[in-house]
PDB file of C-alpha atoms and ligand atoms in Angstrom:
ATOM      1  CA  MET A   1      81.632 -40.570-125.263  1.00 42.00           C
ATOM      2  CA  SER A   2      81.920 -37.052-123.904  1.00 45.00           C
ATOM      3  CA  GLY A   3      84.440 -35.640-121.476  1.00 54.00           C
ATOM      4  CA  ARG A   4      87.479 -33.422-121.611  1.00 78.00           C
ATOM      5  CA  GLY A   5      89.636 -33.802-124.657  1.00 92.00           C
ATOM      6  CA  ARG A   6      93.317 -34.652-124.392  1.00 97.00           C
ATOM      7  CA  PHE A   7      96.231 -33.637-126.558  1.00 98.00           C
ATOM      8  CA  ILE A   8      98.793 -36.372-127.259  1.00 98.00           C
ATOM      9  CA  THR A   9     101.924 -35.804-129.325  1.00 98.00           C
ATOM     10  CA  PHE A  10     104.401 -38.240-130.855  1.00 98.00           C
ATOM     11  CA  GLU A  11     108.025 -37.212-131.250  1.00 98.00           C
ATOM     12  CA  GLY A  12     111.383 -38.648-132.236  1.00 98.00           C
ATOM     13  CA  ILE A  13     114.052 -38.430-134.908  1.00 98.00           C
ATOM     14  CA  ASP A  14     113.219 -39.386-138.494  1.00 97.00           C
ATOM     15  CA  GLY A  15     113.085 -43.175-138.807  1.00 96.00           C
ATOM     16  CA  ALA A  16     112.253 -43.836-135.146  1.00 96.00           C
ATOM     17  CA  GLY A  17     109.046 -45.585-136.236  1.00 94.00           C
ATOM     18  CA  LYS A  18     106.318 -43.464-134.684  1.00 95.00           C
ATOM     19  CA  SER A  19     103.881 -43.625-137.649  1.00 92.00           C
ATOM     20  CA  SER A  20     102.563 -47.161-137.164  1.00 90.00           C
ATOM     21  CA  GLN A  21     102.319 -46.585-133.410  1.00 97.00           C
ATOM     22  CA  ILE A  22     100.244 -43.456-133.967  1.00 98.00           C
ATOM     23  CA  GLU A  23      97.788 -45.609-135.917  1.00 97.00           C
ATOM     24  CA  ALA A  24      97.704 -48.107-133.039  1.00 97.00           C
ATOM     25  CA  ALA A  25      97.060 -45.393-130.451  1.00 98.00           C
ATOM     26  CA  VAL A  26      94.303 -43.777-132.524  1.00 98.00           C
ATOM     27  CA  GLY A  27      92.646 -47.159-133.148  1.00 98.00           C
ATOM     28  CA  HIS A  28      92.777 -47.948-129.439  1.00 97.00           C
ATOM     29  CA  LEU A  29      91.206 -44.641-128.430  1.00 97.00           C
ATOM     30  CA  ARG A  30      88.433 -45.010-131.010  1.00 98.00           C
ATOM     31  CA  ARG A  31      87.641 -48.509-129.771  1.00 97.00           C
ATOM     32  CA  ARG A  32      87.359 -47.002-126.283  1.00 95.00           C
ATOM     33  CA  GLY A  33      84.622 -44.749-127.686  1.00 96.00           C
ATOM     34  CA  HIS A  34      86.527 -41.484-128.017  1.00 96.00           C
ATOM     35  CA  GLN A  35      86.232 -39.042-130.894  1.00 97.00           C
ATOM     36  CA  VAL A  36      89.806 -38.705-132.144  1.00 98.00           C
ATOM     37  CA  LEU A  37      91.387 -36.131-134.417  1.00 98.00           C
ATOM     38  CA  GLN A  38      94.562 -37.550-135.955  1.00 98.00           C
ATOM     39  CA  THR A  39      96.770 -34.839-137.366  1.00 98.00           C
ATOM     40  CA  ARG A  40     100.373 -33.759-137.921  1.00 98.00           C
ATOM     41  CA  GLU A  41     102.833 -30.890-137.900  1.00 98.00           C
ATOM     42  CA  PRO A  42     103.840 -29.186-139.957  1.00 98.00           C
ATOM     43  CA  GLY A  43     100.471 -29.647-141.663  1.00 98.00           C
ATOM     44  CA  GLY A  44      96.922 -30.550-140.733  1.00 98.00           C
ATOM     45  CA  THR A  45      95.233 -27.568-142.420  1.00 98.00           C
ATOM     46  CA  PRO A  46      95.228 -26.610-146.124  1.00 98.00           C
ATOM     47  CA  ILE A  47      97.720 -23.789-145.446  1.00 98.00           C
ATOM     48  CA  GLY A  48      99.745 -25.991-143.105  1.00 98.00           C
ATOM     49  CA  GLU A  49     100.038 -28.742-145.715  1.00 98.00           C
ATOM     50  CA  ARG A  50     101.266 -26.207-148.301  1.00 98.00           C
ATOM     51  CA  LEU A  51     103.816 -24.920-145.807  1.00 98.00           C
ATOM     52  CA  ARG A  52     104.847 -28.531-145.111  1.00 98.00           C
ATOM     53  CA  GLU A  53     105.486 -29.097-148.799  1.00 98.00           C
ATOM     54  CA  LEU A  54     107.801 -26.058-148.819  1.00 98.00           C
ATOM     55  CA  LEU A  55     109.457 -26.897-145.497  1.00 98.00           C
ATOM     56  CA  LEU A  56     110.281 -30.460-146.523  1.00 98.00           C
ATOM     57  CA  ASN A  57     111.452 -29.713-150.062  1.00 98.00           C
ATOM     58  CA  GLN A  58     112.393 -26.100-150.696  1.00 98.00           C
ATOM     59  CA  PRO A  59     115.845 -24.829-149.697  1.00 98.00           C
ATOM     60  CA  MET A  60     115.405 -21.809-147.388  1.00 98.00           C
ATOM     61  CA  HIS A  61     117.098 -19.713-144.724  1.00 98.00           C
ATOM     62  CA  LEU A  62     117.029 -21.509-141.379  1.00 97.00           C
ATOM     63  CA  GLU A  63     115.145 -18.679-139.684  1.00 97.00           C
ATOM     64  CA  THR A  64     112.537 -18.787-142.460  1.00 98.00           C
ATOM     65  CA  GLU A  65     112.180 -22.494-141.667  1.00 98.00           C
ATOM     66  CA  ALA A  66     111.742 -21.700-137.974  1.00 98.00           C
ATOM     67  CA  MET A  67     109.070 -19.081-138.531  1.00 98.00           C
ATOM     68  CA  LEU A  68     107.155 -21.163-141.075  1.00 98.00           C
ATOM     69  CA  MET A  69     106.989 -23.999-138.531  1.00 98.00           C
ATOM     70  CA  PHE A  70     105.305 -21.642-136.094  1.00 98.00           C
ATOM     71  CA  ALA A  71     103.102 -20.084-138.788  1.00 98.00           C
ATOM     72  CA  ALA A  72     101.806 -23.549-139.682  1.00 98.00           C
ATOM     73  CA  ARG A  73     101.341 -24.254-135.972  1.00 98.00           C
ATOM     74  CA  ARG A  74      99.325 -21.074-135.372  1.00 98.00           C
ATOM     75  CA  GLU A  75      96.934 -22.044-138.170  1.00 98.00           C
ATOM     76  CA  HIS A  76      96.740 -25.646-136.976  1.00 98.00           C
ATOM     77  CA  LEU A  77      95.931 -24.734-133.388  1.00 98.00           C
ATOM     78  CA  GLU A  78      93.320 -22.178-134.355  1.00 98.00           C
ATOM     79  CA  LYS A  79      91.522 -24.128-137.070  1.00 98.00           C
ATOM     80  CA  LEU A  80      91.823 -27.716-135.888  1.00 98.00           C
ATOM     81  CA  VAL A  81      93.408 -28.572-132.560  1.00 98.00           C
ATOM     82  CA  LEU A  82      91.797 -26.120-130.131  1.00 97.00           C
ATOM     83  CA  PRO A  83      88.263 -26.478-131.578  1.00 97.00           C
ATOM     84  CA  ALA A  84      88.536 -30.294-131.393  1.00 98.00           C
ATOM     85  CA  LEU A  85      89.693 -30.169-127.751  1.00 98.00           C
ATOM     86  CA  ALA A  86      86.863 -27.741-126.962  1.00 97.00           C
ATOM     87  CA  ARG A  87      84.403 -30.305-128.371  1.00 97.00           C
ATOM     88  CA  GLY A  88      85.862 -32.903-125.990  1.00 97.00           C
ATOM     89  CA  GLU A  89      87.755 -34.820-128.674  1.00 98.00           C
ATOM     90  CA  TRP A  90      91.173 -36.381-128.242  1.00 98.00           C
ATOM     91  CA  VAL A  91      93.820 -34.991-130.539  1.00 98.00           C
ATOM     92  CA  VAL A  92      96.720 -37.215-131.581  1.00 98.00           C
ATOM     93  CA  CYS A  93      99.388 -35.205-133.342  1.00 98.00           C
ATOM     94  CA  ASP A  94     102.524 -36.373-135.154  1.00 98.00           C
ATOM     95  CA  ARG A  95     105.025 -33.757-133.820  1.00 98.00           C
ATOM     96  CA  PHE A  96     104.507 -30.391-132.120  1.00 98.00           C
ATOM     97  CA  THR A  97     106.688 -27.701-130.519  1.00 98.00           C
ATOM     98  CA  ASP A  98     109.120 -30.208-128.963  1.00 98.00           C
ATOM     99  CA  ALA A  99     110.152 -30.958-132.568  1.00 98.00           C
ATOM    100  CA  THR A 100     111.011 -27.301-133.094  1.00 98.00           C
ATOM    101  CA  TYR A 101     113.257 -27.249-130.030  1.00 98.00           C
ATOM    102  CA  ALA A 102     114.815 -30.553-131.095  1.00 98.00           C
ATOM    103  CA  TYR A 103     115.316 -29.823-134.817  1.00 98.00           C
ATOM    104  CA  GLN A 104     115.640 -26.039-135.098  1.00 98.00           C
ATOM    105  CA  VAL A 105     117.412 -25.383-131.766  1.00 98.00           C
ATOM    106  CA  GLY A 106     119.196 -28.714-131.182  1.00 98.00           C
ATOM    107  CA  GLY A 107     119.805 -29.752-134.789  1.00 98.00           C
ATOM    108  CA  ARG A 108     120.164 -26.401-136.546  1.00 98.00           C
ATOM    109  CA  GLY A 109     121.731 -24.617-133.582  1.00 98.00           C
ATOM    110  CA  LEU A 110     119.413 -21.581-133.658  1.00 98.00           C
ATOM    111  CA  ASP A 111     119.038 -19.356-130.594  1.00 97.00           C
ATOM    112  CA  ARG A 112     116.619 -20.828-128.056  1.00 97.00           C
ATOM    113  CA  GLY A 113     115.475 -17.422-126.770  1.00 97.00           C
ATOM    114  CA  ARG A 114     113.845 -16.580-130.090  1.00 95.00           C
ATOM    115  CA  PHE A 115     111.820 -19.764-129.957  1.00 97.00           C
ATOM    116  CA  GLU A 116     110.630 -19.030-126.470  1.00 97.00           C
ATOM    117  CA  VAL A 117     109.238 -15.754-127.834  1.00 97.00           C
ATOM    118  CA  LEU A 118     107.556 -17.545-130.755  1.00 97.00           C
ATOM    119  CA  GLU A 119     106.189 -20.254-128.488  1.00 98.00           C
ATOM    120  CA  ARG A 120     104.657 -17.664-126.129  1.00 97.00           C
ATOM    121  CA  TRP A 121     103.178 -15.862-129.110  1.00 97.00           C
ATOM    122  CA  VAL A 122     101.665 -18.960-130.717  1.00 98.00           C
ATOM    123  CA  HIS A 123     100.538 -21.034-127.733  1.00 97.00           C
ATOM    124  CA  ALA A 124     101.273 -19.409-124.383  1.00 94.00           C
ATOM    125  CA  GLY A 125     100.312 -21.754-121.558  1.00 91.00           C
ATOM    126  CA  PHE A 126      99.179 -24.558-123.867  1.00 97.00           C
ATOM    127  CA  GLU A 127     101.054 -27.834-124.149  1.00 97.00           C
ATOM    128  CA  PRO A 128     100.360 -31.533-124.733  1.00 98.00           C
ATOM    129  CA  ASN A 129      98.901 -33.662-121.924  1.00 98.00           C
ATOM    130  CA  LEU A 130     101.205 -36.491-122.995  1.00 98.00           C
ATOM    131  CA  THR A 131     104.226 -36.687-125.281  1.00 98.00           C
ATOM    132  CA  LEU A 132     105.557 -40.044-126.434  1.00 98.00           C
ATOM    133  CA  LEU A 133     109.213 -39.734-127.379  1.00 98.00           C
ATOM    134  CA  PHE A 134     110.502 -42.502-129.639  1.00 98.00           C
ATOM    135  CA  ASP A 135     114.169 -42.751-128.808  1.00 98.00           C
ATOM    136  CA  LEU A 136     116.551 -44.494-131.188  1.00 98.00           C
ATOM    137  CA  ASP A 137     120.220 -44.545-132.189  1.00 98.00           C
ATOM    138  CA  PRO A 138     120.449 -42.240-135.256  1.00 98.00           C
ATOM    139  CA  ALA A 139     122.491 -44.843-137.164  1.00 98.00           C
ATOM    140  CA  ILE A 140     119.641 -47.368-136.885  1.00 98.00           C
ATOM    141  CA  ALA A 141     117.067 -44.690-137.702  1.00 98.00           C
ATOM    142  CA  ALA A 142     119.024 -43.733-140.847  1.00 97.00           C
ATOM    143  CA  GLN A 143     118.978 -47.361-142.002  1.00 97.00           C
ATOM    144  CA  ARG A 144     115.202 -47.445-141.513  1.00 95.00           C
ATOM    145  CA  VAL A 145     114.739 -44.231-143.514  1.00 96.00           C
ATOM    146  CA  ALA A 146     116.943 -45.602-146.311  1.00 95.00           C
ATOM    147  CA  ALA A 147     114.994 -48.883-146.309  1.00 96.00           C
ATOM    148  CA  THR A 148     111.718 -47.070-147.091  1.00 93.00           C
ATOM    149  CA  GLY A 149     113.122 -46.357-150.551  1.00 94.00           C
ATOM    150  CA  HIS A 150     111.470 -42.934-150.824  1.00 94.00           C
ATOM    151  CA  ALA A 151     113.497 -39.861-151.776  1.00 96.00           C
ATOM    152  CA  PRO A 152     114.747 -38.242-148.560  1.00 96.00           C
ATOM    153  CA  ASP A 153     113.379 -34.775-147.709  1.00 97.00           C
ATOM    154  CA  ARG A 154     115.427 -31.766-146.496  1.00 97.00           C
ATOM    155  CA  PHE A 155     115.553 -33.118-142.947  1.00 97.00           C
ATOM    156  CA  GLU A 156     116.134 -36.766-143.791  1.00 96.00           C
ATOM    157  CA  ARG A 157     119.147 -35.727-145.898  1.00 96.00           C
ATOM    158  CA  GLU A 158     120.929 -34.425-142.770  1.00 97.00           C
ATOM    159  CA  GLN A 159     123.959 -36.310-141.403  1.00 97.00           C
ATOM    160  CA  LEU A 160     124.201 -38.460-138.280  1.00 98.00           C
ATOM    161  CA  ASP A 161     125.671 -35.662-136.133  1.00 98.00           C
ATOM    162  CA  PHE A 162     122.570 -33.540-136.860  1.00 98.00           C
ATOM    163  CA  PHE A 163     120.320 -36.359-135.608  1.00 98.00           C
ATOM    164  CA  GLU A 164     122.569 -36.894-132.575  1.00 98.00           C
ATOM    165  CA  ARG A 165     121.929 -33.271-131.625  1.00 98.00           C
ATOM    166  CA  VAL A 166     118.197 -33.628-132.298  1.00 98.00           C
ATOM    167  CA  ARG A 167     118.050 -36.766-130.188  1.00 98.00           C
ATOM    168  CA  ASN A 168     119.943 -35.146-127.309  1.00 98.00           C
ATOM    169  CA  ALA A 169     117.700 -32.081-127.429  1.00 98.00           C
ATOM    170  CA  TYR A 170     114.625 -34.315-127.229  1.00 98.00           C
ATOM    171  CA  LEU A 171     116.063 -36.238-124.276  1.00 98.00           C
ATOM    172  CA  ALA A 172     116.912 -32.989-122.485  1.00 98.00           C
ATOM    173  CA  ARG A 173     113.356 -31.727-122.956  1.00 98.00           C
ATOM    174  CA  ALA A 174     111.983 -35.031-121.685  1.00 98.00           C
ATOM    175  CA  ALA A 175     114.191 -34.797-118.592  1.00 98.00           C
ATOM    176  CA  ALA A 176     113.012 -31.235-117.939  1.00 98.00           C
ATOM    177  CA  ALA A 177     109.317 -32.173-118.225  1.00 98.00           C
ATOM    178  CA  ALA A 178     109.290 -35.760-117.000  1.00 97.00           C
ATOM    179  CA  GLY A 179     105.603 -35.619-116.019  1.00 97.00           C
ATOM    180  CA  ARG A 180     104.503 -34.976-119.579  1.00 98.00           C
ATOM    181  CA  PHE A 181     106.916 -37.262-121.444  1.00 98.00           C
ATOM    182  CA  ARG A 182     107.092 -41.027-121.817  1.00 98.00           C
ATOM    183  CA  ILE A 183     110.296 -42.184-123.461  1.00 98.00           C
ATOM    184  CA  ILE A 184     109.787 -45.237-125.673  1.00 98.00           C
ATOM    185  CA  ASP A 185     112.810 -47.369-126.541  1.00 98.00           C
ATOM    186  CA  ALA A 186     112.264 -47.548-130.301  1.00 98.00           C
ATOM    187  CA  SER A 187     114.786 -50.364-130.706  1.00 97.00           C
ATOM    188  CA  ALA A 188     112.473 -52.740-128.792  1.00 97.00           C
ATOM    189  CA  PRO A 189     110.319 -55.346-130.617  1.00 96.00           C
ATOM    190  CA  ILE A 190     107.304 -53.728-132.260  1.00 95.00           C
ATOM    191  CA  ASP A 191     104.777 -55.463-129.982  1.00 96.00           C
ATOM    192  CA  ALA A 192     106.601 -54.279-126.871  1.00 97.00           C
ATOM    193  CA  ILE A 193     106.607 -50.729-128.209  1.00 98.00           C
ATOM    194  CA  ARG A 194     102.896 -50.921-128.945  1.00 98.00           C
ATOM    195  CA  GLU A 195     102.242 -52.164-125.410  1.00 98.00           C
ATOM    196  CA  ARG A 196     104.149 -49.217-123.906  1.00 98.00           C
ATOM    197  CA  VAL A 197     102.330 -46.753-126.140  1.00 98.00           C
ATOM    198  CA  LEU A 198      98.876 -48.105-125.296  1.00 98.00           C
ATOM    199  CA  ASP A 199      99.759 -48.239-121.604  1.00 98.00           C
ATOM    200  CA  ALA A 200     100.762 -44.565-121.632  1.00 97.00           C
ATOM    201  CA  VAL A 201      97.592 -43.598-123.472  1.00 97.00           C
ATOM    202  CA  GLU A 202      95.464 -45.711-121.142  1.00 95.00           C
ATOM    203  CA  ARG A 203      96.897 -43.934-118.085  1.00 95.00           C
ATOM    204  CA  LEU A 204      95.659 -40.618-119.415  1.00 92.00           C
TER     205      LEU A 204
HETATM  206  P1  TYD B   1     107.791 -36.387-140.235  1.00 66.90           P
HETATM  207  O1  TYD B   1     106.800 -35.926-139.245  1.00 66.90           O
HETATM  208  O2  TYD B   1     108.858 -37.271-139.763  1.00 66.90           O
HETATM  209  O3  TYD B   1     106.949 -36.992-141.404  1.00 66.90           O
HETATM  210  P2  TYD B   1     107.318 -38.173-142.364  1.00 66.90           P
HETATM  211  O4  TYD B   1     107.177 -39.379-141.498  1.00 66.90           O
HETATM  212  O5  TYD B   1     106.281 -38.008-143.432  1.00 66.90           O
HETATM  213  O6  TYD B   1     108.726 -37.922-142.852  1.00 66.90           O
HETATM  214  O7  TYD B   1     108.477 -35.163-141.043  1.00 66.90           O
HETATM  215  C1  TYD B   1     108.399 -33.868-140.678  1.00 66.90           C
HETATM  216  C2  TYD B   1     109.777 -33.267-140.635  1.00 66.90           C
HETATM  217  O8  TYD B   1     109.684 -31.940-140.144  1.00 66.90           O
HETATM  218  C3  TYD B   1     110.716 -34.007-139.702  1.00 66.90           C
HETATM  219  O9  TYD B   1     111.934 -34.252-140.369  1.00 66.90           O
HETATM  220  C4  TYD B   1     110.977 -33.037-138.573  1.00 66.90           C
HETATM  221  C5  TYD B   1     110.638 -31.700-139.154  1.00 66.90           C
HETATM  222  N1  TYD B   1     110.117 -30.742-138.169  1.00 66.90           N
HETATM  223  C6  TYD B   1     110.943 -29.741-137.708  1.00 66.90           C
HETATM  224  O10 TYD B   1     112.112 -29.649-138.100  1.00 66.90           O
HETATM  225  N2  TYD B   1     110.453 -28.841-136.808  1.00 66.90           N
HETATM  226  C7  TYD B   1     109.161 -28.883-136.352  1.00 66.90           C
HETATM  227  O11 TYD B   1     108.740 -28.038-135.533  1.00 66.90           O
HETATM  228  C8  TYD B   1     108.320 -29.931-136.839  1.00 66.90           C
HETATM  229  C9  TYD B   1     106.899 -30.019-136.385  1.00 66.90           C
HETATM  230  C10 TYD B   1     108.834 -30.842-137.762  1.00 66.90           C
END
């Protein structure tokens, strides 16, 4: 099926449960006949995946973290996302620039103005058509992360107050761009969440 591609992003604090819903959304779009690129940030490209490995595991200065996020993003947009959209494909991405504002500005407390400069540099005038924000109490999310049994990464090791700030930053961004965001109550039963996700995608 041809037609204009769409860019859909999934956001939320660690443990909000977006991964399985991304699979559901991608499966739904493919059944509807769309070509879909499923990808993630940081990551997606060979360089991006190497940067992800560093970002998730290597202690670093917080501004290094911020700039590596955008470096990975520049590569991702250029090599994968923009070409796919130009071919008319749908791109479903696990996190994008909203995560930077939520984690690096909200969570880490870095200066927003610097990120506005980086954002203009890396993708001036380009943003997702739809962003699904999985909203969940950080205490519940932390239990879900712990229940996975995997060793927590640099972000997952943060305390509840960090995730409170991340959550609030996400909600503030959603309020400021209500047309682009759909907030999903991630404490709802999994089938209800899936229904909301597919409904949002279907409306696009
Ligand atoms: P995540 O996407 O949750 O993957 P997984 O489900 O494998 O843990 O992990 C990526 C982490 O990177 C997440 O903790 C949020 C963080 N992150 C930022 O801090 N800033 C960003 O701009 C992006 C894209 C991610």
